[in-house]
Amino acid sequence: MDISSTMQDIGRRARAAARLMARAEAGVKNNALEAIATAIETGADALIAANQQDLEAGRQSGLDAALLDRLELTAARIDAMARGLREVAALPDPIGQISDLNYQPSGIQVGHMRVPLGVVGIIYESRPNVTADAAGLCLKSGNAAVLRGGSEAIHSNQAIARCIRAGLAAADLPADAVQVLETTDRAAVGAMITMPEYIDVIVPRGGKGLIERISADARVPVIKHLDGLCHVYIDDGADIDKAIRIAHNAKTQRLGTCNTMESLLVADGIAAQVLPQLAPLLGDAGIEIRGCARSREILPDIAAATEEDYRTEFLGPVLSLKIVAGLDEAIEHIETHGSHHTDAIVTEDFSHARRFLREVDSSSVMVNASTRFADGFEYGLGAEIGISTDKFHARGPVGLEGLTSLKYIVLGDGHVRT
Amino acid sequence: MDISSTMQDIGRRARAAARLMARAEAGVKNNALEAIATAIETGADALIAANQQDLEAGRQSGLDAALLDRLELTAARIDAMARGLREVAALPDPIGQISDLNYQPSGIQVGHMRVPLGVVGIIYESRPNVTADAAGLCLKSGNAAVLRGGSEAIHSNQAIARCIRAGLAAADLPADAVQVLETTDRAAVGAMITMPEYIDVIVPRGGKGLIERISADARVPVIKHLDGLCHVYIDDGADIDKAIRIAHNAKTQRLGTCNTMESLLVADGIAAQVLPQLAPLLGDAGIEIRGCARSREILPDIAAATEEDYRTEFLGPVLSLKIVAGLDEAIEHIETHGSHHTDAIVTEDFSHARRFLREVDSSSVMVNASTRFADGFEYGLGAEIGISTDKFHARGPVGLEGLTSLKYIVLGDGHVRT
């Protein structure tokens, strides 16, 4: 069978399984999640053996150390997978939830019921734990899943798939509810993203290159996560200690994540007080600051920033710095240079905070908190399938709800329209 | 300037206006809506004169009577446009609304703020009133709009556009907040649906052909409304009087609307009681019934239904009829033959109603109410930009909320992540 027919067949089976999953009760879905977690724990040796095959092949094909690290399944990582599944089981079931059920003037009651999207396609790279994480979220949200991991993790992913199948079977859920592709043919991805009749949404998890390629060619909606060029703006109404604490944390708590601060804006009126204290702390953390002309009057030792520096997601120990006249210029800079991911103001000025919250068009807008909080777990979603930089359907950290939709329900007593 | 450059320019201006619209206060937006309504009322003569030009051109190019009727602006229709704008002004402003603001274990507060999508593109056919309706909804929801009406309505649309510009100016809102294309070049549509950098969502309003063409080529999300193949299922637990009233209303209250019943399913156990009463009423209303073999034992005079009849949105005085064993077969039939638009059960059986609501995957699922209620006004949305047959982003009747998104807001007091 050629790859296109194979994918059509997988799609058909996913669609059929999705109908059964939509009706599955919370208890049954939780039983499956528990059973998968147990299968992963009891099958840890087999997982590690399969993972060794991938690691060996990876070493031979010259994968670098960072990639090999991502690929590796350790005992701790296997435990984390099982724990993650149990955490998802403990979350409330979003499906079937009825909200806003109100009587209308005609006498009918109209409300919303939360329903699954249907079939979710996940395309990811080397981390095999995504197989278990994504399967768990799709299962809990009543969707069927088609998972396509990196070819370098094929043995690990298939071993995890066996645990998933065992768990589904133990809970009497359809085996096709989670299908992990067995092929490493790249054409499978092209097929997945162009069959809207079988796949309702694609969630790519990986580097920007992967996501851009998929978005460009997809005929199916994509929940996508592109740049995170995040700003902290220290307002002239800021508390100096909070400003230093937040800017330092937003840059240094973890480099290289999408919610790390890449650009620091400081109001002119407070710059001379903040920067001489903040700069040495950032320097101690190994951060290189590139600043505007005005900032270099205060910090003569820093390098000059180019316009490009204000448009760059460094994902590393570099920070662009700009002194702005005040709130208006800060908002203007963020709107024209940022990526609409996460931006924060530090201020005690109520009106400035109120305007910043309303006027900055980013998926997360913060007052007096580190950008590093932009995360599904910190937001109380319980789990995260990804972060969306789009406005359509889901925006910001996406939890179970992002994998659902709402249908209308109408209750009457023989009501007709006149 | 070629059409592509023209559209890029329109897109750029829409994007700039969208930023200002996102910040516009409710009172200012309502002033603009009132001012547009007044401009339409005081400019009624000019609107009718412009409309006469379109009607004359339409007659000469041989438009049929139905199209000419849709194109015509009467005094009553002009009043309705103005009234519609005032009704939108009276709705609560969805923008800036904060919900679910909760403290998290870290001490930060996390919540949602409702925000506009940005720039909304509307592509529609001959009815000029859509120009005013769509402008009003986009304006109220804080979006900028790019409107592309039918070429046969170009003079009417431009006359309405002048009223809109007058209203925007009176309220000090940017003139580019609503742009009504002046070109009738069909390439303009192609440009609109392929500039995601300037247009955030496309809402096509018109026939299925238009919507399918746009969906196939769009590189921008589309809120689309395809088939309405709606079912009423008369369960064996139905109250006979309610069943007859609802089935009759769902089919005959208006033919040709998307929420009209096209297929009637009746449980075998109740068919002999219901059908002999219902069929003559439908017959009196001029409805042709095409039934399955079993139904023709009860109603010997009706025509035989083909499999194709169960998959056809007649949009006219034809109804397909099928007798099913009971709830399971009814749900199975709806899932495999319907269009997931609106489906109703008539029953007094609580457990059947509960299962139907959960298991039927349609944008509106009803118990003991006519499918004709599936409508933004009946649902209390106050206005309707369209009906979505998709699950992604918006489903069912789409009001102001469908033109918005949610961003996260985070409030802290110097909180950092550890």
XYZ file of C-alpha atoms in Angstrom, chain A residues 74 185 265 274 310-311 381 395:
8
model
C 15.978 7.740 31.533
C 8.417 8.257 5.388
C 12.522 48.727 27.749
C 17.490 51.020 37.633
C 15.302 44.634 18.669
C 13.728 42.122 16.278
C -4.447 24.584 33.003
C -4.289 31.855 22.098
